Each structure stands twice: as structure tokens, then as C-alpha cells.
Short mmCIF file of C-alpha atoms and ligand atoms in Angstrom, two decimals:
data_model
loop_
_atom_site.label_atom_id
_atom_site.label_comp_id
_atom_site.label_asym_id
_atom_site.label_seq_id
_atom_site.Cartn_x
_atom_site.Cartn_y
_atom_site.Cartn_z
CA MET A 19 42.52 7.60 11.67
CA LEU A 20 39.19 9.15 11.55
CA VAL A 21 38.17 11.91 9.39
CA VAL A 22 35.13 13.81 10.60
CA LEU A 23 33.33 15.89 8.06
CA LYS A 24 31.36 19.04 8.59
CA ALA A 25 27.70 18.86 9.34
CA ASN A 26 26.71 20.20 5.89
CA ALA A 27 29.06 17.93 3.89
CA SER A 28 27.16 16.49 0.99
CA GLU A 29 27.20 13.06 -0.60
CA ALA A 30 29.47 14.37 -3.27
CA ASP A 31 32.04 15.55 -0.50
CA VAL A 32 31.72 12.13 1.19
CA LYS A 33 32.70 10.47 -2.16
CA ALA A 34 35.52 13.04 -2.85
CA VAL A 35 37.12 12.37 0.72
CA CYS A 36 36.73 8.66 0.12
CA GLU A 37 38.34 8.91 -3.24
CA LYS A 38 41.39 11.03 -1.79
CA ILE A 39 41.82 8.41 1.00
CA GLU A 40 41.91 5.36 -1.45
CA SER A 41 44.23 7.30 -3.67
CA LEU A 42 46.83 7.12 -0.76
CA GLY A 43 46.52 3.38 -1.06
CA LEU A 44 44.23 3.15 2.20
CA ARG A 45 40.62 2.17 2.64
CA ALA A 46 37.99 4.44 3.44
CA HIS A 47 34.68 3.32 5.43
CA ALA A 48 32.15 6.22 5.40
CA ILE A 49 30.03 5.74 8.53
CA PRO A 50 26.94 8.29 8.58
CA GLY A 51 26.03 9.38 11.80
CA ALA A 52 22.99 11.32 13.23
CA GLN A 53 24.93 14.83 13.47
CA ARG A 54 27.73 14.09 10.81
CA THR A 55 29.54 11.54 8.63
CA ALA A 56 32.76 10.20 9.82
CA ILE A 57 35.13 8.22 7.57
CA GLY A 58 37.21 5.64 9.11
CA ILE A 59 40.71 4.86 7.52
CA THR A 60 42.14 1.23 7.48
CA GLY A 61 44.78 -0.29 5.75
CA ASN A 62 47.71 1.99 6.99
CA LYS A 63 50.93 0.41 8.11
CA GLY A 64 52.16 3.40 10.09
CA GLU A 65 51.03 6.88 10.69
CA VAL A 66 48.77 8.59 8.05
CA GLU A 67 49.72 12.29 7.39
CA PRO A 68 46.59 14.24 8.27
CA ALA A 69 47.51 17.48 6.28
CA ALA A 70 46.36 16.07 2.98
CA LEU A 71 42.99 15.49 4.24
CA GLU A 72 42.78 18.31 6.74
CA SER A 73 43.15 20.77 3.77
CA LEU A 74 39.92 19.59 2.12
CA ALA A 75 36.89 22.29 2.63
CA CYS A 76 34.55 19.72 3.92
CA VAL A 77 36.62 18.10 6.58
CA GLN A 78 36.12 19.63 10.18
CA GLU A 79 38.81 17.48 11.81
CA VAL A 80 41.19 14.38 11.41
CA ILE A 81 41.34 12.46 14.73
CA LYS A 82 43.78 9.80 15.76
CA VAL A 83 41.87 6.94 16.93
CA SER A 84 43.27 5.74 20.29
CA LYS A 85 41.79 2.24 20.42
CA PRO A 86 43.21 -0.81 18.43
CA TYR A 87 39.63 -1.35 17.10
CA LYS A 88 38.50 1.50 15.02
CA LEU A 89 35.48 0.96 13.00
CA VAL A 90 33.89 -0.84 15.98
CA SER A 91 34.72 2.15 18.35
CA ARG A 92 32.21 4.76 19.48
CA GLU A 93 34.88 7.32 18.52
CA LEU A 94 34.07 6.81 15.18
CA LYS A 95 30.35 6.61 15.50
CA GLU A 96 28.70 8.18 18.64
CA ASP A 97 25.10 6.80 18.07
CA ASP A 98 24.03 3.23 18.25
CA THR A 99 24.01 0.99 15.36
CA ILE A 100 20.61 -0.19 14.50
CA VAL A 101 20.51 -3.42 12.24
CA HIS A 102 17.58 -3.05 9.62
CA PHE A 103 16.18 -5.82 7.45
CA PRO A 104 14.79 -5.66 4.00
CA ASP A 105 10.97 -6.26 3.95
CA SER A 106 10.79 -6.14 7.57
CA ASP A 107 10.19 -3.65 10.51
CA ALA A 108 12.15 -5.86 12.89
CA THR A 109 15.55 -4.25 14.20
CA ILE A 110 18.50 -5.26 16.24
CA GLY A 111 20.02 -2.27 18.30
CA GLY A 112 16.94 -0.06 18.21
CA ASN A 113 14.41 0.76 20.99
CA GLU A 114 12.91 -2.77 20.53
CA VAL A 115 14.72 -5.68 22.31
CA ALA A 116 15.07 -8.14 19.50
CA VAL A 117 14.02 -11.85 20.44
CA ILE A 118 15.70 -14.70 18.56
CA ALA A 119 14.31 -18.19 19.44
CA GLY A 120 14.21 -21.71 18.09
CA PRO A 121 15.89 -24.78 18.52
CA CYS A 122 19.71 -25.56 18.73
CA GLY A 123 19.49 -27.51 15.67
CA ILE A 124 17.48 -28.11 12.69
CA GLU A 125 16.40 -31.69 12.94
CA SER A 126 13.36 -32.21 10.72
CA ARG A 127 10.48 -29.93 9.10
CA GLU A 128 8.14 -30.75 11.61
CA GLN A 129 10.50 -30.03 14.60
CA ALA A 130 11.41 -26.76 12.90
CA PHE A 131 7.90 -25.68 12.05
CA THR A 132 6.47 -26.60 15.37
CA SER A 133 8.98 -24.47 17.18
CA ALA A 134 8.74 -21.81 14.82
CA GLU A 135 4.90 -21.40 15.15
CA ARG A 136 5.32 -21.23 18.90
CA VAL A 137 7.87 -18.87 19.18
CA ALA A 138 6.27 -16.45 16.64
CA LYS A 139 3.30 -16.61 18.51
CA ALA A 140 5.05 -15.62 21.61
CA GLY A 141 6.36 -12.71 19.92
CA ALA A 142 9.76 -13.44 18.61
CA ARG A 143 10.69 -11.96 15.31
CA PHE A 144 13.65 -13.96 14.77
CA PHE A 145 14.06 -17.89 14.36
CA ARG A 146 17.37 -19.54 15.27
CA GLY A 147 18.55 -23.07 14.16
CA GLY A 148 21.69 -24.59 13.11
CA ALA A 149 22.03 -26.51 9.72
CA PHE A 150 25.56 -26.89 10.32
CA LYS A 151 26.57 -27.59 14.04
CA PRO A 152 30.14 -27.18 15.29
CA ARG A 153 30.09 -30.24 17.84
CA THR A 154 32.50 -31.31 20.38
CA SER A 155 32.26 -34.78 19.23
CA PRO A 156 32.54 -35.85 15.48
CA TYR A 157 30.09 -38.53 16.27
CA ALA A 158 27.45 -36.04 17.57
CA PHE A 159 24.59 -34.57 15.25
CA GLN A 160 26.15 -32.45 12.65
CA GLY A 161 23.12 -30.73 11.32
CA LEU A 162 21.34 -31.29 8.21
CA GLY A 163 23.39 -29.08 5.91
CA GLU A 164 21.57 -27.38 3.14
CA LEU A 165 18.24 -29.28 3.68
CA GLY A 166 18.21 -27.43 6.96
CA LEU A 167 18.50 -24.03 5.37
CA GLN A 168 15.81 -24.82 3.03
CA ILE A 169 13.46 -25.55 5.77
CA MET A 170 14.50 -22.28 7.50
CA ALA A 171 13.79 -20.55 4.43
CA ASP A 172 10.28 -22.27 4.26
CA VAL A 173 9.85 -21.17 8.10
CA ARG A 174 10.31 -17.34 7.01
CA GLU A 175 7.76 -17.83 4.35
CA GLN A 176 5.07 -19.41 6.41
CA PHE A 177 5.60 -17.49 9.73
CA GLY A 178 7.42 -14.33 8.64
CA LEU A 179 10.22 -14.81 11.05
CA LEU A 180 13.84 -13.66 10.09
CA ILE A 181 16.31 -16.41 10.02
CA VAL A 182 19.54 -16.53 11.98
CA THR A 183 21.81 -19.60 11.51
CA GLU A 184 25.35 -20.60 11.84
CA ALA A 185 28.09 -20.81 9.21
CA VAL A 186 30.96 -23.02 10.41
CA ASP A 187 33.52 -22.73 7.45
CA HIS A 188 33.94 -21.03 3.94
CA GLU A 189 31.52 -23.45 2.25
CA SER A 190 28.78 -23.13 4.78
CA LEU A 191 29.00 -19.40 4.67
CA ALA A 192 28.50 -19.14 1.09
CA LEU A 193 25.28 -21.19 1.54
CA VAL A 194 24.16 -19.43 4.77
CA GLU A 195 24.55 -16.10 3.05
CA GLN A 196 21.91 -17.20 0.29
CA TYR A 197 19.28 -18.60 2.87
CA ALA A 198 19.67 -16.51 6.00
CA ASP A 199 18.81 -13.08 7.25
CA VAL A 200 21.61 -13.10 9.72
CA ILE A 201 24.92 -15.18 9.47
CA GLN A 202 26.02 -16.50 12.96
CA ILE A 203 29.48 -17.09 13.60
CA GLY A 204 29.99 -19.40 16.78
CA ALA A 205 32.10 -18.96 19.77
CA ARG A 206 34.44 -21.60 18.35
CA ASN A 207 35.18 -19.56 15.37
CA MET A 208 35.51 -16.07 16.94
CA GLN A 209 39.06 -15.88 16.14
CA ASN A 210 38.96 -17.93 12.66
CA PHE A 211 40.27 -14.82 11.00
CA SER A 212 39.81 -15.91 7.41
CA LEU A 213 36.00 -16.89 8.08
CA LEU A 214 35.74 -13.34 9.79
CA LYS A 215 36.85 -11.67 6.69
CA LYS A 216 34.68 -13.66 4.38
CA ALA A 217 31.75 -12.73 6.67
CA GLY A 218 32.93 -9.20 6.30
CA ARG A 219 32.36 -9.55 2.47
CA ALA A 220 29.06 -11.00 2.69
CA ARG A 221 25.83 -8.80 2.17
CA LYS A 222 24.01 -10.14 5.39
CA PRO A 223 24.23 -8.85 9.00
CA VAL A 224 26.51 -11.01 11.03
CA LEU A 225 25.84 -12.09 14.62
CA LEU A 226 29.35 -12.69 16.20
CA LYS A 227 29.40 -14.91 19.47
CA ARG A 228 32.10 -14.13 21.96
CA GLY A 229 34.67 -16.93 22.17
CA MET A 230 34.85 -19.07 25.29
CA SER A 231 38.00 -17.33 26.37
CA ALA A 232 37.85 -13.98 24.77
CA THR A 233 38.59 -10.82 26.58
CA LEU A 234 36.56 -7.92 25.60
CA GLU A 235 39.32 -6.45 23.41
CA GLU A 236 39.57 -9.76 21.55
CA PHE A 237 35.94 -9.86 20.96
CA LEU A 238 35.92 -6.34 19.75
CA MET A 239 38.94 -6.87 17.30
CA ALA A 240 37.17 -9.96 15.89
CA ALA A 241 34.10 -7.76 15.03
CA GLU A 242 36.63 -5.28 13.53
CA TYR A 243 37.96 -8.08 11.18
CA ILE A 244 34.37 -8.02 9.76
CA MET A 245 33.84 -4.41 9.62
CA SER A 246 37.24 -3.85 8.09
CA GLU A 247 35.95 -5.91 5.03
CA GLY A 248 33.20 -3.45 4.58
CA ASN A 249 30.34 -5.23 6.32
CA TYR A 250 29.12 -2.79 9.11
CA ASN A 251 26.20 -4.90 10.11
CA VAL A 252 27.56 -6.76 13.09
CA ILE A 253 25.68 -7.86 16.09
CA LEU A 254 27.72 -8.96 19.34
CA CYS A 255 26.56 -11.86 21.38
CA GLU A 256 27.61 -12.75 24.78
CA ARG A 257 27.27 -16.48 25.45
CA GLY A 258 29.25 -17.16 28.54
CA VAL A 259 32.72 -17.76 29.08
CA ARG A 260 34.96 -20.63 30.87
CA THR A 261 35.73 -20.12 34.43
CA PHE A 262 36.06 -22.49 37.38
CA ALA A 263 32.43 -22.54 38.24
CA ASP A 264 30.88 -25.70 37.60
CA HIS A 265 27.07 -25.19 38.30
CA THR A 266 26.57 -23.87 34.90
CA ARG A 267 28.00 -24.78 31.58
CA ASN A 268 29.44 -21.53 31.05
CA THR A 269 29.59 -18.30 33.17
CA LEU A 270 27.24 -15.71 31.73
CA ASP A 271 29.27 -12.44 31.68
CA LEU A 272 26.52 -9.80 31.81
CA SER A 273 28.99 -7.11 32.76
CA VAL A 274 30.20 -7.31 29.33
CA VAL A 275 26.91 -5.69 28.01
CA PRO A 276 27.58 -2.12 29.42
CA ALA A 277 31.22 -2.49 28.95
CA VAL A 278 30.62 -2.98 25.33
CA GLN A 279 28.21 -0.30 25.06
CA ARG A 280 30.67 2.13 26.55
CA LEU A 281 33.35 1.23 23.98
CA SER A 282 31.21 0.41 20.85
CA HIS A 283 28.33 1.68 18.87
CA LEU A 284 27.38 -1.97 17.81
CA PRO A 285 24.35 -3.82 19.27
CA ILE A 286 25.13 -6.49 21.82
CA ILE A 287 22.56 -9.50 22.64
CA VAL A 288 22.82 -12.40 25.23
CA ASP A 289 22.58 -15.97 24.85
CA PRO A 290 21.17 -17.32 28.39
CA SER A 291 20.94 -20.84 26.79
CA HIS A 292 24.65 -21.55 26.07
CA GLY A 293 25.37 -19.17 29.04
CA THR A 294 24.05 -21.42 31.48
CA GLY A 295 23.59 -24.82 29.77
CA LYS A 296 20.52 -25.43 32.26
CA ARG A 297 16.93 -24.89 31.28
CA ASN A 298 16.01 -23.83 34.77
CA LYS A 299 18.45 -20.93 34.67
CA VAL A 300 17.48 -19.33 31.17
CA THR A 301 14.34 -17.26 32.04
CA PRO A 302 16.16 -15.81 35.22
CA LEU A 303 19.24 -14.87 33.07
CA SER A 304 17.00 -13.49 30.49
CA ARG A 305 15.34 -11.16 32.78
CA ALA A 306 18.65 -10.11 33.90
CA ALA A 307 20.18 -9.49 30.39
CA VAL A 308 17.12 -7.31 29.57
CA ALA A 309 17.47 -5.41 32.85
CA VAL A 310 21.38 -4.85 32.33
CA GLY A 311 20.33 -3.43 28.73
CA ALA A 312 21.05 -6.10 26.18
CA ASP A 313 19.67 -5.29 22.87
CA GLY A 314 18.37 -8.72 22.39
CA LEU A 315 17.99 -12.31 23.25
CA ILE A 316 18.92 -15.46 21.65
CA ILE A 317 16.91 -18.30 23.44
CA GLU A 318 16.83 -22.31 22.62
CA VAL A 319 13.47 -23.66 22.37
CA HIS A 320 12.65 -26.97 21.34
CA PRO A 321 9.04 -28.76 20.96
CA ASP A 322 10.35 -31.96 22.83
CA PRO A 323 13.56 -31.03 24.66
CA ASP A 324 14.09 -34.69 25.86
CA LYS A 325 14.51 -35.92 22.49
CA ALA A 326 16.57 -33.06 21.17
CA LEU A 327 19.54 -34.18 19.02
CA SER A 328 21.67 -31.21 20.64
CA ASP A 329 21.43 -28.90 23.76
CA GLY A 330 18.15 -30.51 25.15
CA ALA A 331 19.13 -29.57 28.77
CA GLN A 332 19.35 -25.91 28.00
CA SER A 333 16.32 -25.81 25.58
CA LEU A 334 13.06 -24.34 26.88
CA TYR A 335 9.82 -26.24 26.47
CA PRO A 336 7.30 -23.67 24.23
CA ASP A 337 5.26 -23.03 27.48
CA GLN A 338 8.24 -22.05 29.26
CA PHE A 339 9.03 -19.57 26.39
CA ASP A 340 5.71 -18.15 26.60
CA SER A 341 6.29 -17.13 30.14
CA LEU A 342 9.72 -15.97 29.67
CA MET A 343 8.32 -13.51 26.97
CA VAL A 344 5.80 -12.11 29.41
CA GLU A 345 8.28 -11.45 32.02
CA VAL A 346 11.14 -9.86 29.87
CA ARG A 347 8.48 -7.62 28.35
CA GLN A 348 7.62 -6.07 31.48
CA ILE A 349 11.37 -5.69 32.45
CA ALA A 350 11.93 -3.97 28.97
CA GLN A 351 8.98 -1.58 29.68
CA VAL A 352 10.56 -0.27 32.66
CA LEU A 353 13.56 0.67 30.90
CA GLY A 354 11.51 2.41 28.38
CA ARG A 355 12.02 -0.46 25.81
CA THR A 356 9.70 -2.66 23.99
CA ILE A 357 9.42 -6.39 22.97
CA ALA A 358 7.14 -7.18 20.37
CA ASP A 359 3.66 -8.52 21.29
CA PRO A 360 2.44 -12.05 20.92
CA VAL A 361 0.80 -12.81 17.43
CA ALA A 362 -2.35 -15.06 17.37
CA GLU A 363 -1.55 -16.08 13.52
CA PRO A 364 1.95 -15.52 12.59
CA GLY A 365 2.29 -14.99 8.90
CA LYS A 366 4.30 -12.84 6.41
CA ARG A 367 2.81 -9.79 7.87
CA HIS A 368 4.61 -10.29 11.15
CA ALA A 369 7.93 -9.53 9.19
CA GLY A 370 6.49 -6.32 7.93
CA VAL A 371 5.48 -7.96 4.57
CA ALA A 372 1.65 -7.78 3.63
CA ALA A 373 -0.04 -11.05 3.63
CA ASP A 374 -1.18 -12.64 0.31
C1 PEP B 16 24.61 -22.31 19.01
O1 PEP B 16 24.03 -21.09 18.82
O2 PEP B 16 23.95 -23.36 18.79
C2 PEP B 16 25.94 -22.39 19.22
C3 PEP B 16 26.73 -23.48 18.83
O3 PEP B 16 26.60 -21.55 20.05
P1 PEP B 16 28.14 -21.14 20.57
O4 PEP B 16 28.83 -20.86 19.14
O5 PEP B 16 27.98 -19.87 21.38
O6 PEP B 16 28.54 -22.23 21.36
MN1 MN B 17 23.13 -25.04 20.93
#
């Protein structure tokens, strides 16, 4: 159920309607839009009786949401969600196509700083890197843990990049929330419902990767889990699904981008690194992702991919990332969007904070 308030409703009106909803034993989610505020109702076991809400003076209408996902849906919020970050002018979901780049895993301070400097110079505003790695083999590199997070925090300090890193379980999520700017939930955890709920109680935006065999509805329902706990800053990420095709690691499903945008107000970005698994396919698929309307890219870049402890085969050399940025910037322009310009000396000012 969705309560649409009149355009002139005040903050006090919003609060009063939320209190009324909560007094019925339900949860209220006030979502301000460009034209008016809508309040989503969750927690109901059956039908909600609309009369009690329709009678309030500031309420325009009470609508039954037809989809199983409610807070994620465009029915609740017509205009696109733009994720903002404190002390930064970088956004995800706005006119600027967000670029997140960095190694698969944080391996050492030197490796992280070398990649960060290069991606920042090329114009990326976000730095990726796993401190906790979900690996298929228990014997493969599992990440540096909290040390990896500390290195990433130092990268933010040095280059002004916002930090995106994965939480694999409840313990790591608590740590990642402290250090990161965006909490990544990986493909393997897309239906880890208790982790999704915990991410929903976190105070940082969540980057939710599509599960390897998730349908669009399952993907959106996973985002709904996060939002239902009160965290409305969710960014979706297409990273390829399993198919019979074996010329790539996964099959990058770019058609999901417009499909998501039709149904949901949430931003959607694309990961051509995991989506293809092959370095020589990352740039072409990045171009295609921007052309199809993705709100961002997440790209693996390593200073020495042949020695990478994870995902070397799909990691770009820094020079290749430079070219990728030049190409996708041109494509963004055709669509009336932008990608941040290269920066000669990346520092705090790149994140919108005045340099010392
Ligand atoms: C990653 O981003 O390094 C990662 C493990 O991604 P995914 O969850 O998409 O496999
Ligand atoms: Mn990886």
C-alpha cells in the first residue's frame, strides 16, 4: 500500500501520517519525490484498510501497489533515486555516469595506492577493492581483512576517492560499514536475507550485485529486503549470469538495465569485469553499458594483472583503463550525460573536499 500526500503537505503532515501508520502496527517509509511525498507501508500480513488514511486532510490518495516489490518500485517513486555522499559532489544515479575502479582484492598498500592513483587520474571517483573475498576455493586468497579496509581508508584520504568494498557476512559488514562509503553485497550473497536485512540497517549506501542465476524479480526483491529495513540508498549492479555460453565467464545481461529502469527508481550500474571474465572484452562491454543507459561502471584495474592474487585475467592494465575512460566519456556525451574528467593531481578536492 502506498499513501500519496498532497503536493502542499508539510513535514508535520508527513510525520503525522507516519505515526498513524505505525499506530496500526505497520512500518511507514516516507519517500520524498520531486512533486510530492509518498509513504510506503510494509509489515502488513493482509490487506490494509485504506479508509483510516484516506480520511486525513493531507492525503491525496491511497494506492494498492501491484508489484511484490514496493519500496523499490517506480509506483512508489516516479523520479530516479540519486545517491549522494557526505563531503563529496560525486553521485550515483544522477546525470554523471559513476565510475568505480580498482583491483579485485586489496593485496598490499603499494598495490592499492598504485591502482588508486591511476584510476583517480583517469577520472574515476570511486575506488573498489575487496578486503574480504568470497572465493570459490577455500585455499584461494581470502583478502587482508581489516588491514585491507585501513588501506582503503588511507586511499580515500590520499586521493579523495570514495571507497566501495564487499561485506561477506555479519562480522565483516559491521567493519565495512565503519570504513567504506559504499557497502558491496556480492552475487553469492544476493539472497542471504539476514545479511541483506543487516545492510538495510546500516547507514551507508549498498551496492547490490545480481545473483548468478537471479531473475529480475528476485534481484528487485533482494533490494526490497534492504529498503524494508529503512536504507533507501541501494544501487543495483548487473555482473553477468550463468548461461550455456562458455566464451565468457558469465553472460553480461545488458538488457536488464532498461528492464530495471522501467520498474524501479533505483540506479543500476554494470560490472563488465566479472560479466565477461576476460580483459579484452571489458572495454567493448563498458562502451555498451554506457550506451544502454547504465548509471555507472565498476571495473577491475590492477597495476600488474599477471601477478594479481584474484581475477587477474579480467583486470585491466592502467593504460587500458585510461583508454576506456576516454571512450566511455564520448559515449556518455552523446546521451547527454557526463563522466568526470581526468585529474592531474588527485587529492581531497576530487571528492569535493578542499585540499589542506
Ligand atoms: C567482486 O566484485 O570482486 C566480486 C566478487 O563480485 P561478484 O560478487 O559479482 O562475483
Ligand atoms: Mn573480482
